């Protein structure tokens, strides 16, 4: 049979659309000789849920899913309807995907046991971050951390499966629901960002190998806290102002982190009178962003040690968080 070799047609008619998340995951998987595809499938499950959540957020004002749900979560915060929608969507996708045995969610007080005897992975997730911005159309996000379970598959879920140090993460990332929807993640070999092309229903590689600038001009803190934070923090903030740096604060951790990751900057959420141990949750907020920050050349600390070295003691424990460009975090540590 007469055949001809395929030659890619580079005419402008066939402009390339880019590398899809699926293809990228597949190509990365080949880097891990013993990879079984389960982590790849888990990342796909998270991508699918984020597409649905992005759609729900985009039309929230029309479908009456704005406003309070009428419950308070384990943090004592009023749950927003979209918090509940996102929690349902991600937990369902992780259950149906079949790779996960347990989920720790900001919206659930206990560990969710998915009764999955073959599931190798544990996921800690903040289904919708930036609650104060949900109803005012400001960027919000999802944050996730992925661990391998420690106890044998099929055995009861134990505390050591879910209370693992951030340094044990096998993957972590966030989804940013902003002017565009982006998925940014790491599996320990660099940080890559994908932009959602709604009309094709696909994430495409748009920010390969993200490197955080070593320094930057942006400092990010809820200035309303400063009257009750440590002296070292105040000194650092005054130094930032003396040096003419810019204050930027969206109030959604994912959005503030993403901006600083790309432009250079530091996000600070210290302990304060209102939050004596800080506000940010270790398991499903700080650990994921700390893994990403370090993979992109930045730093993440609680003011004393690397966030990734903190041994978790409880599911919803909080931590002070200082994260971002290496030189800015070092400079802050000089004041602490
Ligand atoms: P949740 O919205 O998931 O509870 O996250 C906490 C958070 O909203 C972060 O996104 C944000 O950086 C911070 O709290 C804002 O806190 P504050 O309102 O005290 O400035």
Coordinates of C-alpha atoms and ligand atoms in Angstrom, one line a residue:
X1 CA 0.0 0.0 0.0
X2 CA 1.4 3.4 -1.0
X3 CA 1.8 5.6 2.0
X4 CA 3.4 9.0 2.6
X5 CA 5.1 10.2 5.8
X6 CA 3.2 12.9 7.9
X7 CA 4.8 16.3 7.4
X8 CA 3.5 18.9 9.8
X9 CA 1.8 21.6 7.7
X10 CA 3.2 24.9 9.1
X11 CA 1.0 27.1 7.0
X12 CA -0.8 29.9 8.9
X13 CA -4.0 28.0 8.1
X14 CA -3.0 25.4 10.6
X15 CA -1.7 27.7 13.4
X16 CA -0.9 25.6 16.5
X17 CA -3.3 25.9 19.4
X18 CA -0.7 24.9 22.0
X19 CA 0.0 22.0 24.3
X20 CA -3.0 20.7 26.2
X21 CA -2.8 19.9 29.9
X22 CA -3.5 16.2 29.0
X23 CA -0.6 16.1 26.6
X24 CA 1.7 17.9 29.0
X25 CA 0.8 15.5 31.8
X26 CA 1.4 12.5 29.5
X27 CA 4.8 14.0 28.4
X28 CA 5.8 14.6 32.1
X29 CA 4.7 11.1 33.1
X30 CA 7.4 9.6 30.8
X31 CA 9.9 11.4 33.0
X32 CA 8.9 9.0 35.8
X33 CA 9.8 5.4 34.7
X34 CA 7.7 3.8 37.4
X35 CA 4.8 6.2 36.8
X36 CA 1.5 4.3 36.7
X37 CA -0.7 7.1 35.4
X38 CA -2.7 7.4 38.7
X39 CA -1.3 10.8 39.6
X40 CA -1.9 11.9 36.0
X41 CA -5.5 10.8 36.2
X42 CA -5.9 12.6 39.6
X43 CA -4.6 15.9 38.0
X44 CA -7.1 15.4 35.2
X45 CA -9.9 14.9 37.7
X46 CA -9.0 18.2 39.4
X47 CA -8.9 19.9 36.0
X48 CA -12.3 18.6 35.2
X49 CA -13.8 19.8 38.5
X50 CA -12.2 23.2 38.0
X51 CA -13.8 23.6 34.6
X52 CA -17.2 23.0 36.1
X53 CA -16.5 25.4 39.0
X54 CA -15.3 28.0 36.6
X55 CA -18.6 27.8 34.7
X56 CA -20.6 28.0 38.0
X57 CA -18.6 31.0 39.1
X58 CA -19.0 32.7 35.7
X59 CA -22.8 32.5 35.8
X60 CA -23.3 32.7 39.6
X61 CA -25.2 36.0 39.4
X62 CA -27.7 34.4 36.9
X63 CA -28.1 31.1 38.7
X64 CA -28.7 32.3 42.2
X65 CA -25.6 30.7 43.7
X66 CA -24.3 33.9 45.2
X67 CA -24.7 34.7 48.9
X68 CA -24.6 32.7 52.1
X69 CA -25.6 29.0 52.2
X70 CA -26.9 29.4 55.8
X71 CA -24.3 27.2 57.5
X72 CA -21.0 27.9 59.2
X73 CA -18.0 25.7 58.5
X74 CA -15.6 24.3 61.1
X75 CA -13.6 27.6 61.0
X76 CA -16.8 29.3 62.2
X77 CA -17.0 31.1 58.9
X78 CA -20.3 31.6 57.1
X79 CA -20.3 29.2 54.2
X80 CA -21.1 30.8 50.8
X81 CA -23.2 28.8 48.3
X82 CA -20.3 28.7 45.9
X83 CA -18.1 27.3 48.7
X84 CA -20.6 24.4 48.9
X85 CA -20.8 24.1 45.1
X86 CA -17.0 23.9 44.7
X87 CA -16.7 21.4 47.6
X88 CA -19.3 19.1 46.0
X89 CA -17.7 19.4 42.6
X90 CA -14.1 18.6 43.7
X91 CA -15.0 15.9 46.2
X92 CA -17.2 14.2 43.6
X93 CA -14.5 14.4 40.9
X94 CA -11.9 12.9 43.3
X95 CA -14.3 10.2 44.3
X96 CA -15.3 9.2 40.7
X97 CA -11.7 9.4 39.5
X98 CA -10.8 6.5 41.7
X99 CA -7.3 7.5 42.7
X100 CA -8.0 9.0 46.1
X101 CA -8.7 7.3 49.4
X102 CA -9.2 10.4 51.6
X103 CA -9.9 14.1 51.3
X104 CA -9.3 17.0 53.8
X105 CA -11.4 19.9 52.8
X106 CA -11.7 23.4 54.3
X107 CA -15.5 22.9 54.2
X108 CA -15.6 19.6 56.1
X109 CA -14.7 19.3 59.8
X110 CA -13.6 15.7 59.5
X111 CA -11.5 13.7 57.0
X112 CA -13.7 12.4 54.2
X113 CA -13.0 8.7 53.8
X114 CA -13.8 7.8 50.1
X115 CA -14.1 4.1 51.0
X116 CA -11.7 3.4 48.1
X117 CA -9.6 0.3 48.9
X118 CA -7.3 0.9 45.9
X119 CA -6.9 4.7 46.3
X120 CA -3.2 5.6 46.8
X121 CA -3.5 9.3 47.2
X122 CA -4.7 11.8 49.9
X123 CA -5.9 15.3 48.8
X124 CA -6.1 18.4 51.0
X125 CA -8.2 21.1 49.3
X126 CA -9.5 24.6 49.8
X127 CA -12.3 24.3 47.2
X128 CA -12.9 28.0 47.1
X129 CA -10.4 30.4 48.4
X130 CA -11.1 34.1 48.9
X131 CA -14.6 33.8 50.4
X132 CA -14.8 37.6 51.1
X133 CA -14.5 38.2 47.3
X134 CA -16.9 35.6 46.0
X135 CA -20.0 37.8 45.6
X136 CA -18.2 40.9 44.4
X137 CA -16.7 39.4 41.2
X138 CA -13.1 39.6 42.4
X139 CA -10.7 36.8 41.5
X140 CA -11.0 33.7 43.7
X141 CA -9.3 30.3 43.6
X142 CA -9.0 26.6 44.5
X143 CA -5.9 25.3 46.3
X144 CA -4.9 21.6 46.4
X145 CA -2.1 19.4 47.9
X146 CA -1.6 15.7 46.9
X147 CA 0.1 13.2 49.1
X148 CA 0.7 9.4 48.9
X149 CA -1.1 7.6 51.7
X150 CA 1.3 6.2 54.3
X151 CA -0.6 3.3 55.6
X152 CA -1.2 0.2 53.4
X153 CA -3.9 0.5 50.7
X154 CA -7.2 -0.8 51.8
X155 CA -6.4 -0.3 55.5
X156 CA -8.4 2.3 57.6
X157 CA -7.4 5.9 57.0
X158 CA -5.0 7.0 59.8
X159 CA -3.9 10.4 61.1
X160 CA -0.4 9.8 59.6
X161 CA -2.0 9.6 56.1
X162 CA -3.5 13.1 56.4
X163 CA -1.2 14.9 58.9
X164 CA 1.9 14.8 56.6
X165 CA 4.5 17.6 56.4
X166 CA 4.3 19.7 53.2
X167 CA 7.7 18.3 52.2
X168 CA 5.9 15.0 51.6
X169 CA 3.6 16.5 48.9
X170 CA 3.9 14.7 45.5
X171 CA 2.0 17.5 43.7
X172 CA 0.3 20.8 44.5
X173 CA -1.4 23.6 42.7
X174 CA -4.1 26.1 42.5
X175 CA -6.8 27.2 40.1
X176 CA -7.3 30.9 39.7
X177 CA -10.8 32.1 38.6
X178 CA -9.9 35.5 37.3
X179 CA -10.1 37.4 34.1
X180 CA -9.2 34.0 32.7
X181 CA -9.2 30.7 34.5
X182 CA -5.7 29.3 35.1
X183 CA -4.4 26.0 36.6
X184 CA -0.9 26.2 38.0
X185 CA 0.8 23.1 39.5
X186 CA 4.0 21.3 40.3
X187 CA 4.9 17.6 40.7
X188 CA 8.3 18.5 42.1
X189 CA 10.0 19.4 38.8
X190 CA 9.2 23.0 38.2
X191 CA 6.0 25.0 38.0
X192 CA 3.8 25.3 34.9
X193 CA 0.7 27.3 34.2
X194 CA -2.2 26.5 31.9
X195 CA -5.0 28.8 30.7
X196 CA -8.5 27.5 30.1
X197 CA -9.8 28.0 26.6
X198 CA -13.5 27.9 27.3
X199 CA -14.6 27.4 23.7
X200 CA -12.5 24.2 23.4
X201 CA -13.0 23.1 27.0
X202 CA -9.2 22.6 27.3
X203 CA -6.4 23.9 29.4
X204 CA -3.4 25.0 27.3
X205 CA 0.2 25.5 28.5
X206 CA 0.5 29.3 28.7
X207 CA 3.2 29.8 31.4
X208 CA 5.9 27.1 31.1
X209 CA 8.5 26.7 33.8
X210 CA 7.4 29.7 36.0
X211 CA 10.4 31.3 37.8
X212 CA 9.6 33.7 40.6
X213 CA 11.7 36.9 40.3
X214 CA 14.4 36.9 43.1
X215 CA 13.1 40.3 44.2
X216 CA 10.2 42.6 43.5
X217 CA 8.5 45.9 44.4
X218 CA 5.2 44.5 45.8
X219 CA 4.3 43.8 49.4
X220 CA 0.9 42.3 50.2
X221 CA -0.8 42.4 53.6
X222 CA -4.1 43.3 55.1
X223 CA -3.0 46.6 56.5
X224 CA -5.8 46.6 59.0
X225 CA -3.9 43.9 60.9
X226 CA -0.7 46.0 61.4
X227 CA -1.7 47.6 64.8
X228 CA -1.6 44.1 66.4
X229 CA 1.3 42.3 64.6
X230 CA 4.9 41.8 65.7
X231 CA 7.3 44.8 65.7
X232 CA 9.6 43.1 63.1
X233 CA 6.7 43.0 60.7
X234 CA 6.0 46.7 61.2
X235 CA 9.7 47.5 60.7
X236 CA 9.7 45.5 57.4
X237 CA 6.6 47.3 56.2
X238 CA 8.1 50.7 57.0
X239 CA 11.2 49.7 55.1
X240 CA 9.1 48.7 52.1
X241 CA 7.4 52.1 52.2
X242 CA 10.7 53.9 52.6
X243 CA 12.0 52.0 49.6
X244 CA 9.0 53.1 47.6
X245 CA 7.6 49.6 47.1
X246 CA 4.0 49.2 46.1
X247 CA 1.2 47.8 48.4
X248 CA -1.2 45.4 46.6
X249 CA -3.9 43.4 48.4
X250 CA -6.8 41.6 46.7
X251 CA -7.8 39.6 49.7
X252 CA -7.8 36.3 47.8
X253 CA -4.7 34.3 48.7
X254 CA -4.5 32.6 45.3
X255 CA -4.8 35.8 43.3
X256 CA -2.3 37.7 45.6
X257 CA 0.1 34.8 45.4
X258 CA -0.2 34.4 41.6
X259 CA 0.5 38.1 41.0
X260 CA 3.5 38.1 43.2
X261 CA 4.8 34.8 41.7
X262 CA 4.8 36.4 38.2
X263 CA 5.8 40.0 39.1
X264 CA 8.0 39.5 42.2
X265 CA 6.7 40.3 45.7
X266 CA 5.9 39.1 49.1
X267 CA 2.6 38.1 50.8
X268 CA 2.4 38.4 54.6
X269 CA -0.3 37.0 56.8
X270 CA 1.2 37.3 60.3
X271 CA -0.2 36.2 63.7
X272 CA -2.2 39.1 65.1
X273 CA -4.6 39.8 68.0
X274 CA -7.5 38.6 65.8
X275 CA -5.6 35.4 64.6
X276 CA -3.0 34.5 67.3
X277 CA -1.7 31.6 65.2
X278 CA -2.2 33.4 61.8
X279 CA -5.2 32.9 59.5
X280 CA -4.0 30.8 56.6
X281 CA -4.6 27.0 57.0
X282 CA -1.5 24.9 56.8
X283 CA -2.8 21.7 55.2
X284 CA -4.9 23.1 52.3
X285 CA -3.5 26.6 51.8
X286 CA 0.0 27.2 53.0
X287 CA 1.6 23.8 52.1
X288 CA 0.6 23.9 48.5
X289 CA 1.7 27.5 47.9
X290 CA 5.0 26.9 49.7
X291 CA 5.8 23.9 47.5
X292 CA 5.0 26.0 44.4
X293 CA 7.0 29.0 45.7
X294 CA 10.1 26.9 46.4
X295 CA 9.8 25.1 43.0
X296 CA 9.7 28.5 41.3
X297 CA 12.8 29.7 43.2
X298 CA 11.0 31.6 46.0
X299 CA 10.6 31.0 49.8
X300 CA 7.8 30.3 52.3
X301 CA 8.2 30.6 56.0
X302 CA 6.1 30.9 59.2
X303 CA 8.7 33.3 60.5
X304 CA 10.8 30.6 62.2
X305 CA 11.1 27.7 59.7
X306 CA 10.2 26.6 56.1
X307 CA 6.5 26.0 56.0
X308 CA 7.2 22.6 54.3
X309 CA 9.0 21.5 57.5
X310 CA 6.0 22.2 59.9
X311 CA 4.6 18.9 61.3
X312 CA 0.8 19.3 61.2
X313 CA -1.0 18.4 64.4
X314 CA -4.6 19.1 63.4
X315 CA -6.6 19.2 60.1
X316 CA -7.6 22.9 60.2
X317 CA -4.5 24.3 62.0
X318 CA -3.5 27.8 61.0
X319 CA 0.0 29.2 60.5
X320 CA 1.6 32.6 60.0
X321 CA 2.7 32.8 56.3
X322 CA 5.4 34.9 54.6
X323 CA 5.8 33.8 51.0
X324 CA 7.2 35.0 47.8
X325 CA 10.4 36.3 46.2
X326 CA 13.6 35.0 47.9
X327 CA 15.3 38.3 48.6
X328 CA 12.1 39.9 50.1
X329 CA 11.5 36.9 52.4
X330 CA 15.1 37.0 53.4
X331 CA 14.9 40.7 54.1
X332 CA 11.8 40.2 56.2
X333 CA 13.5 37.4 58.2
X334 CA 16.2 39.9 58.9
X335 CA 13.6 41.9 60.9
X336 CA 12.1 39.0 62.7
Ligands
LIG1 P1 -10.7 31.4 52.6 O1 -11.4 32.4 51.9 O2 -10.6 30.1 51.9 O3 -11.3 31.2 54.0 O4 -9.2 31.9 52.8 C1 -8.7 32.8 53.5 C2 -8.5 34.1 52.9 O5 -9.7 34.6 52.3 C3 -7.4 34.2 51.9 O6 -7.8 34.0 50.6 C4 -7.0 35.7 52.0 O7 -5.7 36.0 51.7 C5 -7.3 36.0 53.5 O8 -8.2 35.0 53.9 C6 -8.0 37.3 53.6 O9 -8.1 37.6 55.0 P2 -8.6 39.0 55.5 O10 -10.0 39.2 55.1 O11 -8.3 38.9 57.0 O12 -7.7 40.0 54.9

